[in-house]
Coordinates of C-alpha atoms in Angstrom, one line a residue:
M38 CA -117.5 116.3 -102.6
E39 CA -120.0 118.2 -104.8
N40 CA -119.4 121.6 -103.2
K41 CA -115.7 121.4 -102.9
K42 CA -113.3 123.1 -105.2
H43 CA -112.1 120.7 -107.9
I44 CA -108.4 120.4 -108.4
V45 CA -107.3 118.4 -111.4
I46 CA -103.7 117.1 -111.4
V47 CA -102.3 115.9 -114.7
G48 CA -99.5 113.4 -114.3
G49 CA -99.0 110.8 -111.6
G50 CA -95.2 110.8 -111.2
F51 CA -93.2 112.0 -108.2
A52 CA -94.8 115.4 -108.2
G53 CA -98.4 114.5 -108.9
L54 CA -98.6 111.6 -106.5
E55 CA -97.0 113.7 -103.7
L56 CA -99.5 116.5 -104.3
V57 CA -102.5 114.1 -104.1
K58 CA -101.2 112.8 -100.7
V59 CA -100.8 116.3 -99.2
L60 CA -104.1 117.6 -100.5
N61 CA -106.0 114.5 -99.3
R62 CA -104.9 115.3 -95.7
S63 CA -107.0 118.4 -95.5
G64 CA -110.2 117.0 -97.1
K65 CA -111.0 120.4 -98.5
Y66 CA -110.9 119.6 -102.1
K67 CA -112.3 117.3 -104.7
I68 CA -109.2 115.8 -106.5
T69 CA -108.9 114.1 -109.9
L70 CA -105.6 112.7 -111.0
V71 CA -105.3 112.2 -114.8
D72 CA -102.6 110.0 -116.2
M73 CA -102.1 108.1 -119.4
N74 CA -101.1 104.9 -117.4
N75 CA -103.2 103.4 -114.7
Y76 CA -100.2 102.9 -112.5
N77 CA -97.4 104.9 -110.8
F78 CA -93.9 103.7 -111.5
F79 CA -90.4 104.5 -110.1
P80 CA -88.2 105.9 -112.9
P81 CA -84.8 105.5 -111.2
L82 CA -85.1 101.7 -111.4
L83 CA -86.2 101.5 -115.1
Y84 CA -82.7 100.4 -116.0
Q85 CA -83.0 97.3 -113.8
L86 CA -86.2 96.4 -115.5
A87 CA -84.5 96.9 -118.9
A88 CA -81.7 94.6 -117.9
G89 CA -84.0 91.9 -116.5
F90 CA -83.1 92.4 -112.8
M91 CA -86.7 93.3 -111.9
E92 CA -90.2 92.7 -113.0
P93 CA -92.6 95.6 -113.8
S94 CA -94.7 95.1 -110.6
S95 CA -91.6 95.6 -108.5
I96 CA -91.4 99.3 -109.4
S97 CA -95.1 100.1 -110.2
Y98 CA -98.4 100.1 -108.5
P99 CA -102.0 100.8 -109.6
F100 CA -103.4 104.3 -108.9
R101 CA -106.8 103.0 -108.0
R102 CA -105.3 100.6 -105.4
L103 CA -103.4 103.5 -103.9
F104 CA -106.5 105.7 -103.7
R105 CA -108.8 103.2 -102.1
K106 CA -108.8 105.1 -98.8
Y107 CA -108.6 108.6 -100.4
K108 CA -112.3 109.6 -100.1
N109 CA -111.9 112.9 -102.0
T110 CA -109.7 111.5 -104.8
R111 CA -110.7 110.0 -108.2
F112 CA -108.5 108.7 -111.0
R113 CA -109.0 109.1 -114.8
M114 CA -106.9 107.2 -117.2
A115 CA -106.5 109.4 -120.3
T116 CA -104.0 111.4 -122.3
L117 CA -104.2 115.2 -122.2
R118 CA -104.8 116.7 -125.7
E119 CA -105.5 120.4 -125.0
V120 CA -106.1 122.9 -122.2
V121 CA -108.9 125.5 -122.6
P122 CA -108.1 128.0 -119.9
S123 CA -111.0 130.3 -120.9
E124 CA -113.5 127.5 -120.0
N125 CA -111.5 125.8 -117.2
K126 CA -111.6 122.7 -119.3
L127 CA -109.3 119.9 -120.4
I128 CA -109.8 118.0 -123.7
L129 CA -108.7 114.4 -123.1
S130 CA -108.3 111.4 -125.3
N131 CA -111.6 110.0 -124.0
G132 CA -113.7 113.1 -123.3
E133 CA -113.6 116.4 -121.4
L134 CA -112.9 117.4 -117.8
H135 CA -113.6 120.7 -116.0
Y136 CA -111.5 122.1 -113.2
D137 CA -111.4 124.9 -110.7
V138 CA -107.7 124.6 -110.3
L139 CA -105.3 122.8 -112.7
V140 CA -101.9 121.5 -111.7
M141 CA -99.6 120.3 -114.5
A142 CA -97.2 117.6 -113.3
T143 CA -96.6 116.1 -116.7
G144 CA -92.9 115.6 -116.4
A145 CA -90.5 115.4 -119.3
E146 CA -89.8 113.3 -122.4
S147 CA -86.7 112.4 -124.4
N148 CA -85.2 115.2 -126.4
F149 CA -83.6 114.0 -129.6
F150 CA -82.5 117.6 -130.6
G151 CA -84.2 117.4 -133.9
N152 CA -82.4 114.3 -135.2
K153 CA -85.1 112.3 -136.9
D154 CA -83.0 109.2 -137.5
V155 CA -82.1 109.0 -133.8
E156 CA -85.6 109.6 -132.7
E157 CA -86.9 106.9 -135.0
K158 CA -84.3 104.2 -134.3
A159 CA -82.8 104.8 -130.9
M160 CA -84.2 103.2 -127.7
P161 CA -85.4 105.8 -125.1
M162 CA -85.6 105.1 -121.4
K163 CA -88.5 107.1 -120.0
T164 CA -91.3 104.6 -119.4
V165 CA -92.0 101.1 -118.3
G166 CA -92.8 100.3 -122.0
D167 CA -89.4 101.7 -123.0
A168 CA -87.7 99.5 -120.5
L169 CA -89.5 96.3 -121.5
M170 CA -88.9 97.1 -125.2
L171 CA -85.1 97.4 -124.4
R172 CA -85.2 94.1 -122.5
N173 CA -86.8 92.4 -125.4
L174 CA -84.2 93.9 -127.7
V175 CA -81.2 92.8 -125.6
Y176 CA -82.3 89.2 -125.3
T177 CA -83.6 88.9 -128.9
R178 CA -80.2 90.2 -130.1
L179 CA -78.5 87.5 -127.9
E180 CA -80.6 84.8 -129.4
R181 CA -80.0 85.9 -132.9
A182 CA -76.2 86.1 -132.2
T183 CA -76.2 82.4 -131.2
R184 CA -77.6 81.5 -134.7
T185 CA -75.1 83.3 -136.9
E186 CA -71.6 82.2 -137.8
D187 CA -70.6 85.7 -138.8
K188 CA -68.3 87.0 -136.0
E189 CA -68.5 90.6 -137.2
L190 CA -72.3 90.5 -137.2
R191 CA -72.3 88.9 -133.7
R192 CA -70.2 91.8 -132.4
K193 CA -72.4 94.4 -134.1
L194 CA -75.6 92.8 -132.7
L195 CA -74.2 92.8 -129.2
S196 CA -72.5 96.2 -129.2
F197 CA -74.5 98.9 -127.3
A198 CA -73.9 102.7 -127.6
I199 CA -75.5 104.6 -124.7
A200 CA -75.9 108.4 -125.3
G201 CA -75.8 110.4 -122.1
A202 CA -73.4 109.8 -119.2
G203 CA -75.7 111.0 -116.5
P204 CA -77.0 108.5 -113.8
T205 CA -79.1 106.6 -116.3
G206 CA -76.3 106.1 -118.8
V207 CA -73.8 105.2 -116.1
E208 CA -76.2 102.7 -114.5
L209 CA -77.0 101.1 -117.8
S210 CA -73.4 100.8 -119.0
G211 CA -72.4 99.4 -115.6
I212 CA -75.2 96.8 -115.5
F213 CA -74.6 95.7 -119.1
A214 CA -70.9 95.2 -118.3
E215 CA -71.8 93.0 -115.3
M216 CA -74.2 91.0 -117.4
K217 CA -71.4 90.3 -119.9
Q218 CA -69.2 89.0 -117.1
N219 CA -71.7 87.1 -114.9
I220 CA -74.7 86.1 -117.0
M221 CA -74.2 86.1 -120.8
R222 CA -71.1 83.8 -120.7
K223 CA -73.1 81.3 -118.6
D224 CA -76.4 81.3 -120.5
Y225 CA -75.0 81.6 -124.0
P226 CA -72.3 79.0 -124.4
E227 CA -72.4 79.4 -128.2
L228 CA -70.8 82.8 -127.7
T229 CA -67.2 83.7 -126.7
Y230 CA -66.4 86.7 -124.6
D231 CA -65.2 88.5 -127.7
D232 CA -68.5 87.9 -129.4
L233 CA -70.3 89.9 -126.8
G234 CA -69.3 93.2 -128.4
D235 CA -68.6 96.6 -126.9
I236 CA -70.4 99.0 -124.5
Y237 CA -69.9 102.6 -125.4
L238 CA -70.9 105.5 -123.1
I239 CA -71.1 108.8 -125.0
D240 CA -71.5 112.4 -123.7
G241 CA -71.0 115.9 -125.0
Q242 CA -69.5 116.9 -121.6
N243 CA -65.8 116.0 -120.9
T244 CA -66.8 113.8 -118.0
V245 CA -69.4 111.4 -116.8
L246 CA -71.9 112.5 -114.1
A247 CA -71.3 116.2 -115.0
P248 CA -73.5 117.6 -112.2
M249 CA -71.7 115.7 -109.5
S250 CA -68.4 116.3 -107.8
K251 CA -65.0 115.7 -109.4
K252 CA -64.3 112.9 -106.9
A253 CA -67.5 111.2 -108.0
Q254 CA -66.7 111.7 -111.7
A255 CA -63.1 110.3 -111.3
Y256 CA -64.2 107.3 -109.3
T257 CA -67.0 106.5 -111.7
E258 CA -64.8 106.8 -114.8
K259 CA -62.2 104.5 -113.2
I260 CA -64.7 101.8 -112.3
L261 CA -66.4 101.9 -115.8
L262 CA -63.1 101.6 -117.6
K263 CA -62.2 98.7 -115.3
K264 CA -65.5 97.0 -116.3
G265 CA -64.6 97.4 -120.0
V266 CA -66.9 100.3 -120.8
K267 CA -65.5 102.5 -123.6
L268 CA -65.9 106.2 -122.8
K269 CA -66.5 108.6 -125.6
L270 CA -66.6 112.0 -123.9
G271 CA -66.7 115.5 -125.3
V272 CA -68.5 114.3 -128.4
Q273 CA -72.2 114.0 -129.4
V274 CA -74.2 111.6 -131.5
T275 CA -74.9 113.2 -134.8
D276 CA -76.7 110.3 -136.6
F277 CA -77.7 106.7 -136.4
L278 CA -77.7 105.1 -139.9
N279 CA -77.2 101.6 -141.3
D280 CA -76.6 100.1 -137.8
E281 CA -73.8 102.6 -137.2
V282 CA -73.6 105.4 -134.6
Y283 CA -72.0 108.6 -136.0
L284 CA -70.2 111.0 -133.6
S285 CA -69.3 114.7 -133.9
D286 CA -65.6 114.0 -134.0
G287 CA -66.0 111.8 -137.1
T288 CA -65.9 108.5 -135.3
V289 CA -68.3 105.8 -136.4
L290 CA -69.2 103.1 -133.9
D291 CA -70.2 99.7 -135.3
A292 CA -73.1 99.2 -133.0
R293 CA -76.7 98.1 -133.9
N294 CA -78.1 99.4 -130.6
L295 CA -78.3 103.0 -129.6
I296 CA -79.9 103.8 -126.2
W297 CA -80.9 107.4 -125.7
A298 CA -80.4 108.9 -122.3
A299 CA -78.9 112.2 -123.5
G300 CA -81.5 114.8 -122.9
I301 CA -85.0 115.7 -121.8
S302 CA -87.5 118.4 -122.5
A303 CA -90.8 119.2 -120.8
K304 CA -94.0 118.0 -122.5
T305 CA -96.1 120.8 -124.0
F306 CA -99.9 121.0 -124.6
K307 CA -102.1 123.0 -126.9
G308 CA -103.6 126.0 -125.0
I309 CA -100.7 126.7 -122.7
D310 CA -97.8 126.3 -125.1
D311 CA -97.3 130.0 -126.2
K312 CA -93.6 131.0 -126.1
Q313 CA -94.4 133.6 -123.5
H314 CA -95.4 130.8 -121.1
L315 CA -92.4 128.5 -121.7
G316 CA -88.8 128.8 -120.6
R317 CA -85.7 126.8 -121.1
G318 CA -86.3 123.2 -122.1
R319 CA -90.0 124.1 -122.9
R320 CA -90.7 124.1 -119.2
M321 CA -93.7 126.2 -118.0
K322 CA -92.7 129.4 -116.3
T323 CA -94.0 129.8 -112.8
D324 CA -93.7 132.2 -109.9
A325 CA -92.3 131.4 -106.5
Y326 CA -95.5 129.6 -105.6
N327 CA -95.5 127.4 -108.7
K328 CA -98.4 129.4 -110.3
M329 CA -97.9 129.6 -114.1
E330 CA -97.2 133.1 -115.4
G331 CA -100.2 134.5 -117.1
F332 CA -102.8 132.3 -115.4
E333 CA -104.7 132.6 -112.1
N334 CA -105.6 129.0 -111.6
I335 CA -103.0 126.9 -113.4
Y336 CA -99.9 125.6 -111.6
A337 CA -96.9 123.6 -112.8
I338 CA -94.6 121.5 -110.6
G339 CA -91.7 119.1 -111.1
D340 CA -89.9 118.6 -114.4
S341 CA -92.6 120.5 -116.3
S342 CA -92.0 123.8 -114.5
I343 CA -89.2 126.3 -114.4
M344 CA -88.9 128.8 -111.5
T345 CA -86.3 131.5 -111.6
S346 CA -87.2 133.2 -108.3
D347 CA -85.1 130.9 -106.1
P348 CA -81.9 132.9 -105.6
H349 CA -79.9 129.7 -105.3
F350 CA -81.1 128.5 -108.7
P351 CA -81.6 131.6 -110.9
Q352 CA -81.6 129.4 -114.1
G353 CA -84.3 127.1 -112.7
H354 CA -84.0 124.0 -110.5
P355 CA -82.5 120.7 -111.7
Q356 CA -85.0 118.2 -113.1
L357 CA -84.7 115.8 -110.2
A358 CA -87.2 113.7 -108.2
Q359 CA -86.4 115.6 -105.0
V360 CA -87.3 119.0 -106.6
A361 CA -90.6 117.5 -107.8
I362 CA -91.5 116.1 -104.4
Q363 CA -90.6 119.2 -102.5
Q364 CA -92.5 121.5 -104.9
A365 CA -95.6 119.3 -104.6
N366 CA -95.3 119.2 -100.8
N367 CA -95.0 123.0 -100.6
L368 CA -97.8 123.7 -103.1
G369 CA -100.1 121.2 -101.3
K370 CA -99.5 122.9 -97.9
N371 CA -100.2 126.3 -99.5
F372 CA -103.5 125.0 -100.9
N373 CA -104.4 123.4 -97.6
K374 CA -104.1 126.8 -95.8
D375 CA -106.0 128.5 -98.7
F376 CA -102.9 130.4 -99.7
V377 CA -103.1 132.5 -96.5
N378 CA -99.5 133.7 -95.9
P379 CA -98.2 131.2 -98.5
T380 CA -94.7 129.9 -98.4
P381 CA -92.5 130.5 -101.5
F382 CA -90.7 127.4 -102.7
S383 CA -87.1 127.0 -101.7
Y384 CA -85.2 123.8 -102.7
V385 CA -83.3 121.9 -100.1
D386 CA -80.5 120.0 -101.9
K387 CA -80.2 116.6 -100.2
G388 CA -77.4 115.5 -102.4
S389 CA -77.1 113.2 -105.4
M390 CA -76.2 109.5 -106.0
A391 CA -75.4 107.1 -108.8
I392 CA -74.8 103.4 -108.8
I393 CA -72.2 101.9 -111.1
G394 CA -72.5 98.3 -110.3
R395 CA -72.5 95.7 -107.5
N396 CA -70.9 97.2 -104.4
Q397 CA -70.0 100.3 -106.5
A398 CA -71.7 103.7 -106.2
V399 CA -71.0 107.3 -105.6
A400 CA -72.8 109.8 -103.3
D401 CA -72.4 113.6 -103.0
L402 CA -74.0 114.5 -99.7
P403 CA -74.6 117.9 -98.0
K404 CA -71.6 119.6 -96.3
H405 CA -69.3 118.4 -99.1
I406 CA -69.4 114.8 -97.9
F407 CA -68.4 112.3 -100.6
L408 CA -68.9 108.5 -100.3
K409 CA -68.0 105.8 -102.7
G410 CA -67.9 102.0 -103.0
F411 CA -69.9 99.7 -100.8
V412 CA -71.0 102.3 -98.3
A413 CA -72.5 104.5 -101.1
W414 CA -74.0 101.4 -102.7
A415 CA -75.7 100.4 -99.5
I416 CA -77.1 103.9 -98.9
W417 CA -78.3 104.1 -102.5
A418 CA -80.1 100.7 -102.1
F419 CA -81.7 101.7 -98.9
I420 CA -82.9 105.1 -100.2
H421 CA -84.4 103.5 -103.4
I422 CA -86.1 100.8 -101.5
M423 CA -87.7 103.2 -99.0
S424 CA -88.7 105.5 -101.9
L425 CA -90.9 102.8 -103.5
V426 CA -94.6 103.5 -103.2
N427 CA -95.7 100.7 -100.9
F428 CA -94.4 97.8 -98.7
R429 CA -95.0 95.2 -101.4
N430 CA -92.7 97.0 -103.8
K431 CA -90.1 97.5 -101.1
L432 CA -90.1 93.8 -100.2
K433 CA -89.8 92.7 -103.9
A434 CA -86.9 95.1 -104.5
L435 CA -85.1 93.9 -101.4
Y436 CA -85.6 90.2 -102.5
N437 CA -84.3 90.9 -106.0
W438 CA -81.3 92.8 -104.8
V439 CA -80.3 90.3 -102.1
G440 CA -80.7 87.5 -104.6
Y441 CA -78.5 89.2 -107.1
Y442 CA -75.9 90.2 -104.5
I443 CA -75.5 86.6 -103.5
S444 CA -75.8 84.9 -106.9
K445 CA -74.6 87.6 -109.3
D446 CA -77.6 86.5 -111.4
Q447 CA -81.1 87.6 -112.2
S448 CA -84.3 85.8 -113.2
Y449 CA -86.4 88.1 -115.4
R450 CA -84.8 87.5 -118.8
M451 CA -88.0 86.6 -120.6
V452 CA -88.8 88.1 -124.0
L453 CA -92.4 89.2 -123.8
R454 CA -94.3 90.6 -126.8
P455 CA -97.9 91.4 -125.7
T456 CA -100.4 92.2 -128.4
E457 CA -102.5 95.1 -127.1
K458 CA -106.1 95.3 -128.3
A459 CA -107.6 97.4 -125.6
K460 CA -107.8 101.0 -126.8
G461 CA -109.8 102.4 -123.8

């Protein structure tokens, strides 16, 4: 490995992990993956972890276990602090690391649009830690509600406002509504159905699932309303004060819980964060081969990059898993052939899907094919199971979903409060 060119990949999400897999096939490079966590996880299923339908190990897997057979790949658990391009060096939370080629696959983080109250008090949904924190919040609120005789306080404790009506917001509101119907009324006999509060789904667009087809939007709205979800569309969250959610139309929602799924922006890092290098959403500008503008040996893929050379996406590609995977695959292949006659990236849209609840989902597939209901739900479940990183995860997810499908119940409703002392 000593004489091989060293490629450092920062970020082990969809893009970073796919790139490691493709590069490893050639054996040409020494590869180091850097990530703040020591595991890869599957973000589309975070909401099921938050609701208690899955355990963390069902959607996550240790990097070092994944890389056991990758002879040219090493892992380093660290947080990136700064990039020093003039020295081909990274400054990490636990030391320095030199590279010949750097690939930024650092993904995105929640964008609170400058609202400090919301940033401080709302619950984001971007990491396993976020999902577990939300799970603790939900079940702690339920326990507290059983101890109070104040009916107004009960409703406030158990009312949830979800900002952002994209797939995450739709999935959360749908699963919370099903929990009210099928679980909370059984496990908490101290509470009546009216005590369980309201579920609000809020979005600045005039519809849910704005990027999807009108058929998908109409069906989703119909099902959510049938489940009792209250839609607040065409409005934005302006503040979150004194256990109340303030909306741009003057409405004030009496909800103690605000879940933030309303927007994302790319992570930025000292050394490559000049305005000339960043585009919309703070994403790093790249050419058609994912090379960052202004650098010869720094690349960006996935949510952290913006490429405007694709004629079908002149404003940049959507920040989706498929874009990240396809970009990583294309870049890896170009590296493996030493960029001889490299292939420019062109995104192949394989469609989009969203689940609303048990037996209820929507799918926009190529050639304007629209599916809904059980068929879309079954396809969604199959694709998500097959997308998990290894067989063990696939088996666990299948077991959890079959169990829920039969019983309409779930098992992972524990409130866990670990005390972390290891600082690394």
